[in-house]
């Protein structure tokens, strides 16, 4: 029987740089994991391609996917829906491939409930000052909006206890290296491997 792949979830507070880290990991030609392309109701940004960056859906289409149980998790973020297609995730894991999700914290919480043995990695900003800087340089938001985002970010950081590993996003390259090393180590975990080797003992 084919061993199942590992479900890898990268999450963390808004503004920490999850998307940048994920893109860097997948920019390498020999990446060992499959990226699960999310569904969203937000409009494509310049240069984004449907079916590559996201599957862009209308609100009605998204709500119908929710009703049909087609999403492993979903959340509303800044007025738009985001969600993970469940069939793709299950089929890819069944083929023995690792699936990588890059999602916000509410969605990650739902995945933890459904896949308790997934690998949950929390991307952490080096400091709150640095996070504020990143949130501020992102757009032209007012002080109120920025303060509100910081309050939300602190609440999101409180959710760290649901995760297995924490990676500080100090330097993108080194954060990516640590994430890849964690995945390698996770594959060698005794709890994951023991059933396989016990079976080996039975047949030999
Ligand atoms: P953006 O609009 O900047 O591409 O993404 C906004 C936020 O949505 C990011 O924090 C990103 O990680 C998150 N996100 C992207 N795809 C999904 C998804 O499928 N589910 C959830 N819950 N969050 C997602």
Short mmCIF file of C-alpha atoms and ligand atoms in Angstrom, two decimals:
data_model
loop_
_atom_site.label_atom_id
_atom_site.label_comp_id
_atom_site.label_asym_id
_atom_site.label_seq_id
_atom_site.Cartn_x
_atom_site.Cartn_y
_atom_site.Cartn_z
CA UNK A 1 0.00 0.00 0.00
CA UNK A 2 1.20 3.50 -0.85
CA UNK A 3 2.20 5.56 2.21
CA UNK A 4 0.10 8.67 2.56
CA UNK A 5 1.64 12.08 2.02
CA UNK A 6 2.03 14.65 4.76
CA UNK A 7 -0.32 17.60 5.04
CA UNK A 8 1.82 20.67 5.70
CA UNK A 9 0.07 23.82 6.91
CA UNK A 10 1.91 27.13 6.94
CA UNK A 11 0.05 29.86 8.77
CA UNK A 12 0.69 32.87 10.96
CA UNK A 13 -0.53 36.40 11.55
CA UNK A 14 -1.58 38.64 8.73
CA UNK A 15 1.38 40.57 7.35
CA UNK A 16 4.05 38.11 8.50
CA UNK A 17 4.97 37.15 4.93
CA UNK A 18 3.36 33.71 4.50
CA UNK A 19 2.74 34.27 0.80
CA UNK A 20 6.30 35.44 0.16
CA UNK A 21 7.80 32.45 1.98
CA UNK A 22 5.48 30.03 0.17
CA UNK A 23 6.35 31.54 -3.23
CA UNK A 24 10.05 31.27 -2.44
CA UNK A 25 9.68 27.58 -1.49
CA UNK A 26 7.80 26.82 -4.71
CA UNK A 27 10.13 28.88 -6.91
CA UNK A 28 12.62 26.01 -6.71
CA UNK A 29 12.21 23.51 -9.54
CA UNK A 30 12.70 20.42 -7.34
CA UNK A 31 10.20 21.28 -4.60
CA UNK A 32 9.05 18.02 -3.09
CA UNK A 33 5.54 19.16 -2.16
CA UNK A 34 2.38 19.95 -4.06
CA UNK A 35 0.86 23.37 -3.49
CA UNK A 36 -2.89 23.33 -2.97
CA UNK A 37 -4.28 26.24 -4.95
CA UNK A 38 -6.98 27.96 -2.92
CA UNK A 39 -10.38 29.26 -3.98
CA UNK A 40 -11.17 32.89 -3.34
CA UNK A 41 -13.86 35.47 -4.04
CA UNK A 42 -11.40 38.34 -4.12
CA UNK A 43 -10.56 39.92 -7.48
CA UNK A 44 -7.34 38.85 -9.19
CA UNK A 45 -4.42 41.25 -8.66
CA UNK A 46 -2.36 42.34 -11.60
CA UNK A 47 -0.43 39.38 -12.99
CA UNK A 48 -2.43 36.76 -11.10
CA UNK A 49 -3.72 33.86 -13.18
CA UNK A 50 -6.85 31.81 -12.52
CA UNK A 51 -5.89 28.23 -11.69
CA UNK A 52 -2.30 29.22 -10.88
CA UNK A 53 -2.47 31.75 -8.04
CA UNK A 54 -6.06 31.01 -7.02
CA UNK A 55 -9.27 29.65 -8.44
CA UNK A 56 -11.23 32.89 -8.61
CA UNK A 57 -14.92 32.36 -7.81
CA UNK A 58 -18.04 34.48 -7.41
CA UNK A 59 -19.62 34.61 -3.96
CA UNK A 60 -22.51 32.45 -5.17
CA UNK A 61 -20.11 29.84 -6.57
CA UNK A 62 -18.10 29.81 -3.35
CA UNK A 63 -21.20 29.45 -1.19
CA UNK A 64 -22.36 26.57 -3.33
CA UNK A 65 -18.96 24.85 -2.79
CA UNK A 66 -19.43 25.31 0.97
CA UNK A 67 -22.89 23.74 0.79
CA UNK A 68 -21.62 20.80 -1.25
CA UNK A 69 -18.89 20.12 1.33
CA UNK A 70 -16.17 20.72 -1.25
CA UNK A 71 -13.94 22.73 1.08
CA UNK A 72 -11.62 21.31 3.68
CA UNK A 73 -11.71 24.70 5.42
CA UNK A 74 -12.72 28.22 4.59
CA UNK A 75 -12.63 31.63 6.19
CA UNK A 76 -13.68 35.17 5.47
CA UNK A 77 -10.72 37.52 5.38
CA UNK A 78 -11.07 41.29 4.75
CA UNK A 79 -14.51 40.79 3.19
CA UNK A 80 -13.61 37.88 0.90
CA UNK A 81 -13.88 34.13 1.17
CA UNK A 82 -10.80 31.91 0.96
CA UNK A 83 -10.90 28.12 1.05
CA UNK A 84 -9.06 24.88 0.35
CA UNK A 85 -10.51 22.34 -2.10
CA UNK A 86 -10.91 19.08 -0.20
CA UNK A 87 -10.85 16.63 -3.14
CA UNK A 88 -7.47 17.84 -4.38
CA UNK A 89 -5.96 17.56 -0.90
CA UNK A 90 -7.25 14.05 -0.21
CA UNK A 91 -6.42 12.70 -3.68
CA UNK A 92 -2.88 14.10 -3.58
CA UNK A 93 -2.21 12.75 -0.08
CA UNK A 94 -3.55 9.35 -1.19
CA UNK A 95 -0.97 9.36 -4.01
CA UNK A 96 1.72 9.63 -1.33
CA UNK A 97 2.58 13.25 -2.08
CA UNK A 98 2.98 15.98 0.52
CA UNK A 99 0.44 18.79 0.21
CA UNK A 100 1.35 22.32 1.27
CA UNK A 101 -1.32 24.80 2.40
CA UNK A 102 -0.60 28.46 3.01
CA UNK A 103 -3.64 29.79 4.82
CA UNK A 104 -4.70 32.23 7.52
CA UNK A 105 -5.17 31.12 11.14
CA UNK A 106 -8.95 30.52 11.25
CA UNK A 107 -8.65 28.08 8.37
CA UNK A 108 -5.60 26.39 9.93
CA UNK A 109 -7.63 25.78 13.09
CA UNK A 110 -10.31 23.97 11.06
CA UNK A 111 -7.67 21.85 9.32
CA UNK A 112 -6.13 20.88 12.68
CA UNK A 113 -9.53 19.52 13.75
CA UNK A 114 -9.88 17.44 10.57
CA UNK A 115 -6.23 16.41 10.15
CA UNK A 116 -4.80 16.28 13.68
CA UNK A 117 -1.67 14.51 12.40
CA UNK A 118 -0.87 17.19 9.84
CA UNK A 119 2.29 19.26 10.24
CA UNK A 120 1.41 22.74 11.46
CA UNK A 121 4.03 25.46 11.13
CA UNK A 122 3.51 28.94 12.54
CA UNK A 123 5.37 31.75 10.84
CA UNK A 124 6.27 34.39 13.39
CA UNK A 125 7.39 37.99 12.84
CA UNK A 126 10.74 38.86 14.48
CA UNK A 127 8.94 41.48 16.60
CA UNK A 128 5.66 43.39 16.78
CA UNK A 129 7.50 46.52 15.65
CA UNK A 130 8.67 44.69 12.54
CA UNK A 131 5.14 43.36 11.90
CA UNK A 132 3.72 46.88 12.19
CA UNK A 133 6.34 48.07 9.73
CA UNK A 134 5.37 45.33 7.27
CA UNK A 135 1.65 46.07 7.64
CA UNK A 136 2.29 49.80 7.21
CA UNK A 137 4.48 49.53 4.13
CA UNK A 138 1.96 47.24 2.45
CA UNK A 139 -0.57 49.96 1.66
CA UNK A 140 -1.87 53.37 2.44
CA UNK A 141 -4.04 52.43 5.41
CA UNK A 142 -4.96 54.96 8.07
CA UNK A 143 -3.56 54.77 11.62
CA UNK A 144 -6.91 53.32 12.81
CA UNK A 145 -6.82 50.51 10.27
CA UNK A 146 -3.19 49.74 11.12
CA UNK A 147 -3.93 49.67 14.87
CA UNK A 148 -6.90 47.42 14.24
CA UNK A 149 -4.73 45.06 12.19
CA UNK A 150 -2.17 44.98 14.99
CA UNK A 151 -4.88 44.02 17.50
CA UNK A 152 -6.01 41.22 15.18
CA UNK A 153 -2.38 40.13 14.64
CA UNK A 154 -1.83 39.83 18.39
CA UNK A 155 -4.96 37.65 18.65
CA UNK A 156 -3.65 35.54 15.79
CA UNK A 157 -0.29 35.11 17.55
CA UNK A 158 -2.22 33.85 20.60
CA UNK A 159 -3.28 30.90 18.42
CA UNK A 160 0.31 29.65 18.22
CA UNK A 161 -0.44 26.86 20.70
CA UNK A 162 -2.28 24.93 17.97
CA UNK A 163 0.97 24.48 16.03
CA UNK A 164 3.85 22.00 16.10
CA UNK A 165 6.67 24.33 15.06
CA UNK A 166 7.39 28.04 15.04
CA UNK A 167 9.59 29.63 12.40
CA UNK A 168 10.66 33.23 12.70
CA UNK A 169 10.49 35.05 9.39
CA UNK A 170 13.65 37.07 9.91
CA UNK A 171 15.27 36.30 6.55
CA UNK A 172 13.13 34.69 3.83
CA UNK A 173 15.81 32.22 2.66
CA UNK A 174 16.64 30.97 6.13
CA UNK A 175 12.93 30.71 7.09
CA UNK A 176 12.39 28.57 3.96
CA UNK A 177 15.37 26.36 4.82
CA UNK A 178 14.03 25.80 8.33
CA UNK A 179 10.57 24.92 6.99
CA UNK A 180 12.04 22.37 4.56
CA UNK A 181 14.21 20.88 7.32
CA UNK A 182 11.15 20.54 9.57
CA UNK A 183 9.36 18.60 6.83
CA UNK A 184 12.34 16.25 6.40
CA UNK A 185 12.50 15.67 10.16
CA UNK A 186 8.75 15.14 10.36
CA UNK A 187 8.98 12.32 7.82
CA UNK A 188 11.46 10.57 10.13
CA UNK A 189 9.30 10.84 13.23
CA UNK A 190 9.12 7.53 15.02
CA UNK A 191 5.32 7.74 15.49
CA UNK A 192 4.87 8.08 11.71
CA UNK A 193 7.29 5.31 10.76
CA UNK A 194 6.75 2.73 13.46
CA UNK A 195 3.57 1.14 12.01
CA UNK A 196 5.36 0.61 8.68
CA UNK A 197 8.38 -1.08 10.27
CA UNK A 198 6.23 -3.14 12.59
CA UNK A 199 4.50 -4.55 9.49
CA UNK A 200 7.91 -5.33 8.04
CA UNK A 201 8.75 -7.36 11.15
CA UNK A 202 5.54 -9.31 10.73
CA UNK A 203 6.26 -10.47 7.18
CA UNK A 204 9.99 -11.21 7.45
P1 LIG B 1 -4.18 37.37 -0.29
O1 LIG B 1 -5.50 38.00 -0.62
O2 LIG B 1 -3.16 38.38 0.15
O3 LIG B 1 -3.68 36.48 -1.41
O4 LIG B 1 -4.41 36.40 0.95
C1 LIG B 1 -4.97 36.88 2.12
C2 LIG B 1 -4.88 35.84 3.22
O5 LIG B 1 -5.64 34.67 2.88
C3 LIG B 1 -3.45 35.34 3.49
O6 LIG B 1 -3.26 35.33 4.89
C4 LIG B 1 -3.47 33.92 2.96
O7 LIG B 1 -2.58 33.08 3.71
C5 LIG B 1 -4.89 33.53 3.21
N1 LIG B 1 -5.36 32.41 2.39
C6 LIG B 1 -5.02 32.09 1.12
N2 LIG B 1 -5.65 30.99 0.72
C7 LIG B 1 -6.40 30.57 1.77
C8 LIG B 1 -7.28 29.45 1.99
O8 LIG B 1 -7.50 28.59 1.14
N3 LIG B 1 -7.89 29.38 3.20
C9 LIG B 1 -7.68 30.29 4.19
N4 LIG B 1 -8.31 30.09 5.33
N5 LIG B 1 -6.86 31.34 4.02
C10 LIG B 1 -6.23 31.48 2.83
#
